[in-house]
PDB file of C-alpha atoms in Angstrom:
ATOM      1  CA  MET A 937     106.172  44.875 113.241  1.00  0.00           C
ATOM      2  CA  SER A 938     103.877  42.187 114.967  1.00  0.00           C
ATOM      3  CA  GLU A 939     100.425  43.544 115.873  1.00  0.00           C
ATOM      4  CA  PRO A 940      99.534  43.029 119.273  1.00  0.00           C
ATOM      5  CA  THR A 941      98.034  39.870 120.932  1.00  0.00           C
ATOM      6  CA  ALA A 942      96.139  39.193 124.469  1.00  0.00           C
ATOM      7  CA  THR A 943      98.133  38.175 127.382  1.00  0.00           C
ATOM      8  CA  PRO A 944      95.688  35.319 129.564  1.00  0.00           C
ATOM      9  CA  LYS A 945      94.990  38.208 131.426  1.00  0.00           C
ATOM     10  CA  VAL A 946      92.269  39.080 129.406  1.00  0.00           C
ATOM     11  CA  VAL A 947      90.700  35.462 130.380  1.00  0.00           C
ATOM     12  CA  ALA A 948      90.587  36.302 133.714  1.00  0.00           C
ATOM     13  CA  TYR A 949      89.576  39.688 133.917  1.00  0.00           C
ATOM     14  CA  ALA A 950      86.166  38.782 131.709  1.00  0.00           C
ATOM     15  CA  THR A 951      85.951  35.984 134.032  1.00  0.00           C
ATOM     16  CA  LEU A 952      86.043  38.012 136.877  1.00  0.00           C
ATOM     17  CA  THR A 953      83.521  40.565 136.039  1.00  0.00           C
ATOM     18  CA  GLY A 954      81.114  38.384 134.925  1.00  0.00           C
ATOM     19  CA  ILE A 955      80.890  35.678 137.789  1.00  0.00           C
ATOM     20  CA  GLY A 956      80.899  39.033 139.330  1.00  0.00           C
ATOM     21  CA  LEU A 957      77.877  40.212 137.654  1.00  0.00           C
ATOM     22  CA  LEU A 958      75.928  37.532 137.238  1.00  0.00           C
ATOM     23  CA  ALA A 959      76.140  36.782 141.118  1.00  0.00           C
ATOM     24  CA  ALA A 960      74.943  40.673 141.769  1.00  0.00           C
ATOM     25  CA  VAL A 961      71.935  39.250 140.034  1.00  0.00           C
ATOM     26  CA  VAL A 962      71.205  36.470 140.984  1.00  0.00           C
ATOM     27  CA  PHE A 963      72.135  37.211 144.581  1.00  0.00           C
ATOM     28  CA  GLY A 964      69.696  40.700 144.012  1.00  0.00           C
ATOM     29  CA  ASN A 965      73.089  41.767 145.817  1.00  0.00           C
ATOM     30  CA  VAL A 966      73.990  45.659 144.811  1.00  0.00           C
ATOM     31  CA  ALA A 967      77.026  45.324 146.208  1.00  0.00           C
ATOM     32  CA  ILE A 968      78.629  42.603 144.783  1.00  0.00           C
ATOM     33  CA  VAL A 969      79.124  44.973 141.092  1.00  0.00           C
ATOM     34  CA  ALA A 970      81.797  47.224 143.230  1.00  0.00           C
ATOM     35  CA  ARG A 971      83.987  43.796 144.278  1.00  0.00           C
ATOM     36  CA  ALA A 972      83.565  42.802 139.783  1.00  0.00           C
ATOM     37  CA  ALA A 973      84.118  46.374 138.541  1.00  0.00           C
ATOM     38  CA  PRO A 974      87.171  47.154 138.900  1.00  0.00           C
ATOM     39  CA  PHE A 975      88.361  44.004 136.773  1.00  0.00           C
ATOM     40  CA  GLY A 976      86.118  45.204 133.872  1.00  0.00           C
ATOM     41  CA  PHE A 977      87.633  48.712 134.249  1.00  0.00           C
ATOM     42  CA  ALA A 978      90.921  47.428 133.951  1.00  0.00           C
ATOM     43  CA  LEU A 979      89.860  45.228 131.270  1.00  0.00           C
ATOM     44  CA  VAL A 980      88.273  47.585 129.129  1.00  0.00           C
ATOM     45  CA  ILE A 981      91.152  50.330 129.668  1.00  0.00           C
ATOM     46  CA  GLY A 982      93.637  47.883 128.305  1.00  0.00           C
ATOM     47  CA  LEU A 983      91.833  46.619 124.890  1.00  0.00           C
ATOM     48  CA  LEU A 984      91.834  50.610 124.131  1.00  0.00           C
ATOM     49  CA  ALA A 985      95.648  51.904 125.659  1.00  0.00           C
ATOM     50  CA  PRO A 986      97.672  51.421 122.882  1.00  0.00           C
ATOM     51  CA  VAL A 987     100.428  49.169 122.772  1.00  0.00           C
ATOM     52  CA  ALA A 988     104.041  50.179 122.366  1.00  0.00           C
ATOM     53  CA  PRO A 989     106.013  48.765 119.204  1.00  0.00           C
ATOM     54  CA  LEU A 990     109.287  46.499 120.133  1.00  0.00           C
ATOM     55  CA  PRO A 991     112.401  48.280 119.995  1.00  0.00           C
ATOM     56  CA  GLU A 992     115.086  47.180 118.035  1.00  0.00           C
ATOM     57  CA  VAL A 993     117.931  44.608 118.675  1.00  0.00           C
ATOM     58  CA  ARG A 994     121.409  44.016 118.045  1.00  0.00           C
ATOM     59  CA  LEU A 995     123.676  41.170 119.175  1.00  0.00           C
ATOM     60  CA  SER A 996     127.321  41.342 118.551  1.00  0.00           C
ATOM     61  CA  LEU A 997     130.180  39.136 119.263  1.00  0.00           C
ATOM     62  CA  ASP A 998     133.793  40.379 120.635  1.00  0.00           C
ATOM     63  CA  ALA A 999     134.506  37.399 119.075  1.00  0.00           C
ATOM     64  CA  SER A1000     133.744  34.950 116.051  1.00  0.00           C
ATOM     65  CA  GLN A1001     135.892  31.749 116.983  1.00  0.00           C
ATOM     66  CA  LEU A1002     135.519  30.065 120.253  1.00  0.00           C
ATOM     67  CA  VAL A1003     137.847  26.922 121.287  1.00  0.00           C
ATOM     68  CA  GLU A1004     137.232  25.686 124.671  1.00  0.00           C
ATOM     69  CA  GLY A1005     136.922  26.950 127.528  1.00  0.00           C
ATOM     70  CA  SER A1006     137.915  30.389 125.908  1.00  0.00           C
ATOM     71  CA  ARG A1007     135.693  33.546 126.728  1.00  0.00           C
ATOM     72  CA  ALA A1008     133.693  36.063 124.558  1.00  0.00           C
ATOM     73  CA  THR A1009     131.037  39.109 125.079  1.00  0.00           C
ATOM     74  CA  ILE A1010     128.098  38.307 123.805  1.00  0.00           C
ATOM     75  CA  ALA A1011     126.383  42.322 123.170  1.00  0.00           C
ATOM     76  CA  LEU A1012     122.411  43.672 123.297  1.00  0.00           C
ATOM     77  CA  GLU A1013     122.198  47.159 122.116  1.00  0.00           C
ATOM     78  CA  LEU A1014     118.559  48.122 122.297  1.00  0.00           C
ATOM     79  CA  SER A1015     116.693  51.336 120.960  1.00  0.00           C
ATOM     80  CA  ALA A1016     113.770  52.393 120.642  1.00  0.00           C
ATOM     81  CA  PRO A1017     112.062  55.622 119.178  1.00  0.00           C
ATOM     82  CA  THR A1018     109.768  55.530 121.854  1.00  0.00           C
ATOM     83  CA  ALA A1019     109.895  55.723 125.995  1.00  0.00           C
ATOM     84  CA  ILE A1020     109.086  51.563 127.326  1.00  0.00           C
ATOM     85  CA  ALA A1021     108.063  51.285 130.454  1.00  0.00           C
ATOM     86  CA  ARG A1022     108.479  48.503 130.595  1.00  0.00           C
ATOM     87  CA  TRP A1023     110.506  45.751 128.229  1.00  0.00           C
ATOM     88  CA  ASP A1024     111.482  41.952 128.942  1.00  0.00           C
ATOM     89  CA  VAL A1025     114.384  40.552 126.926  1.00  0.00           C
ATOM     90  CA  THR A1026     115.741  37.208 127.669  1.00  0.00           C
ATOM     91  CA  LEU A1027     118.928  36.295 125.153  1.00  0.00           C
ATOM     92  CA  ASN A1028     118.840  32.421 123.728  1.00  0.00           C
ATOM     93  CA  VAL A1029     122.731  31.241 124.956  1.00  0.00           C
ATOM     94  CA  PRO A1030     123.024  28.006 123.410  1.00  0.00           C
ATOM     95  CA  ALA A1031     123.440  24.365 124.830  1.00  0.00           C
ATOM     96  CA  GLY A1032     127.637  24.276 124.947  1.00  0.00           C
ATOM     97  CA  LEU A1033     128.074  27.786 126.184  1.00  0.00           C
ATOM     98  CA  SER A1034     127.879  29.560 129.249  1.00  0.00           C
ATOM     99  CA  THR A1035     127.230  32.800 131.163  1.00  0.00           C
ATOM    100  CA  GLN A1036     128.084  34.171 134.352  1.00  0.00           C
ATOM    101  CA  GLY A1037     125.611  36.457 134.912  1.00  0.00           C
ATOM    102  CA  PRO A1038     122.290  36.564 134.097  1.00  0.00           C
ATOM    103  CA  THR A1039     120.037  36.509 130.485  1.00  0.00           C
ATOM    104  CA  GLY A1040     116.589  38.329 131.005  1.00  0.00           C
ATOM    105  CA  TRP A1041     116.259  41.512 132.261  1.00  0.00           C
ATOM    106  CA  SER A1042     113.487  43.313 132.544  1.00  0.00           C
ATOM    107  CA  LEU A1043     113.638  46.813 131.305  1.00  0.00           C
ATOM    108  CA  ARG A1044     112.282  51.151 131.378  1.00  0.00           C
ATOM    109  CA  LEU A1045     113.578  51.959 127.953  1.00  0.00           C
ATOM    110  CA  ASP A1046     113.909  56.182 127.344  1.00  0.00           C
ATOM    111  CA  ALA A1047     112.781  56.778 123.383  1.00  0.00           C
ATOM    112  CA  GLY A1048     116.231  57.288 121.245  1.00  0.00           C
ATOM    113  CA  SER A1049     118.491  56.657 124.747  1.00  0.00           C
ATOM    114  CA  PRO A1050     120.347  53.351 123.280  1.00  0.00           C
ATOM    115  CA  ALA A1051     120.804  50.919 125.650  1.00  0.00           C
ATOM    116  CA  VAL A1052     124.026  48.393 126.045  1.00  0.00           C
ATOM    117  CA  ILE A1053     124.066  45.227 127.811  1.00  0.00           C
ATOM    118  CA  GLU A1054     127.136  43.101 127.608  1.00  0.00           C
ATOM    119  CA  VAL A1055     126.956  39.166 128.078  1.00  0.00           C
ATOM    120  CA  PRO A1056     130.138  37.390 129.229  1.00  0.00           C
ATOM    121  CA  ILE A1057     129.745  33.617 127.802  1.00  0.00           C
ATOM    122  CA  THR A1058     132.247  30.409 127.987  1.00  0.00           C
ATOM    123  CA  ALA A1059     132.452  27.985 125.109  1.00  0.00           C
ATOM    124  CA  ASP A1060     132.159  24.580 127.447  1.00  0.00           C
ATOM    125  CA  HIS A1061     133.127  22.259 124.485  1.00  0.00           C
ATOM    126  CA  TYR A1062     134.372  23.061 121.037  1.00  0.00           C
ATOM    127  CA  GLU A1063     131.356  22.947 118.565  1.00  0.00           C
ATOM    128  CA  GLN A1064     130.218  25.228 115.933  1.00  0.00           C
ATOM    129  CA  PHE A1065     127.424  27.709 118.132  1.00  0.00           C
ATOM    130  CA  SER A1066     126.060  30.470 115.724  1.00  0.00           C
ATOM    131  CA  VAL A1067     123.545  33.243 118.903  1.00  0.00           C
ATOM    132  CA  ARG A1068     120.379  32.954 118.496  1.00  0.00           C
ATOM    133  CA  PRO A1069     117.549  35.775 118.850  1.00  0.00           C
ATOM    134  CA  ALA A1070     116.682  37.458 121.826  1.00  0.00           C
ATOM    135  CA  THR A1071     112.762  37.308 122.548  1.00  0.00           C
ATOM    136  CA  THR A1072     111.446  39.902 123.635  1.00  0.00           C
ATOM    137  CA  ASN A1073     108.135  41.199 125.206  1.00  0.00           C
ATOM    138  CA  VAL A1074     106.170  44.091 125.984  1.00  0.00           C
ATOM    139  CA  ALA A1075     103.371  44.689 128.205  1.00  0.00           C
ATOM    140  CA  GLY A1076     100.393  47.062 127.140  1.00  0.00           C
ATOM    141  CA  LEU A1077      98.919  49.164 129.815  1.00  0.00           C
ATOM    142  CA  PHE A1078      97.160  46.615 133.094  1.00  0.00           C
ATOM    143  CA  GLY A1079      99.513  43.804 130.414  1.00  0.00           C
ATOM    144  CA  ILE A1080      96.441  43.153 128.911  1.00  0.00           C
ATOM    145  CA  LEU A1081      97.523  43.356 125.599  1.00  0.00           C
ATOM    146  CA  GLY A1082     101.316  42.791 124.505  1.00  0.00           C
ATOM    147  CA  ARG A1083     103.844  42.358 121.820  1.00  0.00           C
ATOM    148  CA  SER A1084     106.133  39.339 121.432  1.00  0.00           C
ATOM    149  CA  GLU A1085     108.887  38.439 118.866  1.00  0.00           C
ATOM    150  CA  GLU A1086     112.507  37.280 118.465  1.00  0.00           C
ATOM    151  CA  ARG A1087     114.026  39.220 117.387  1.00  0.00           C
ATOM    152  CA  ARG A1088     118.337  37.825 114.969  1.00  0.00           C
ATOM    153  CA  GLY A1089     121.068  40.914 115.874  1.00  0.00           C
ATOM    154  CA  GLY A1090     121.592  43.379 112.740  1.00  0.00           C
TER     155      GLY A1090
END
């Protein structure tokens, strides 16, 4: 399992908090602290809040071979042991295959309730293809920490 990593919001929130507190001291104005405090509060809470583990992803393809112009369906089966408030999934479709729908989703997933996404694909030309892993991202509270990983199908 991947460890949570800091997002660019950590630097932004810390910078805004630091500048606000420094400005309050320099200008002797307590009201500036009131503008900086929410960023510091969000930073501390976001760093202390747990980040949900990455859910399981299983990729399957309904055809083992495609010829130019033929169609198949990639199925992504998504499941998680805990509820996920926001989970970003991106299917990496190799060059030479095209899709008629989206290849990226932002989902809410309930614990123990698997979801299935089916993506129709078309072979643009004759070549050997392999289904690439799906990229998954789970953000923590306020988007301060997150987990990200490429997950291969099961």
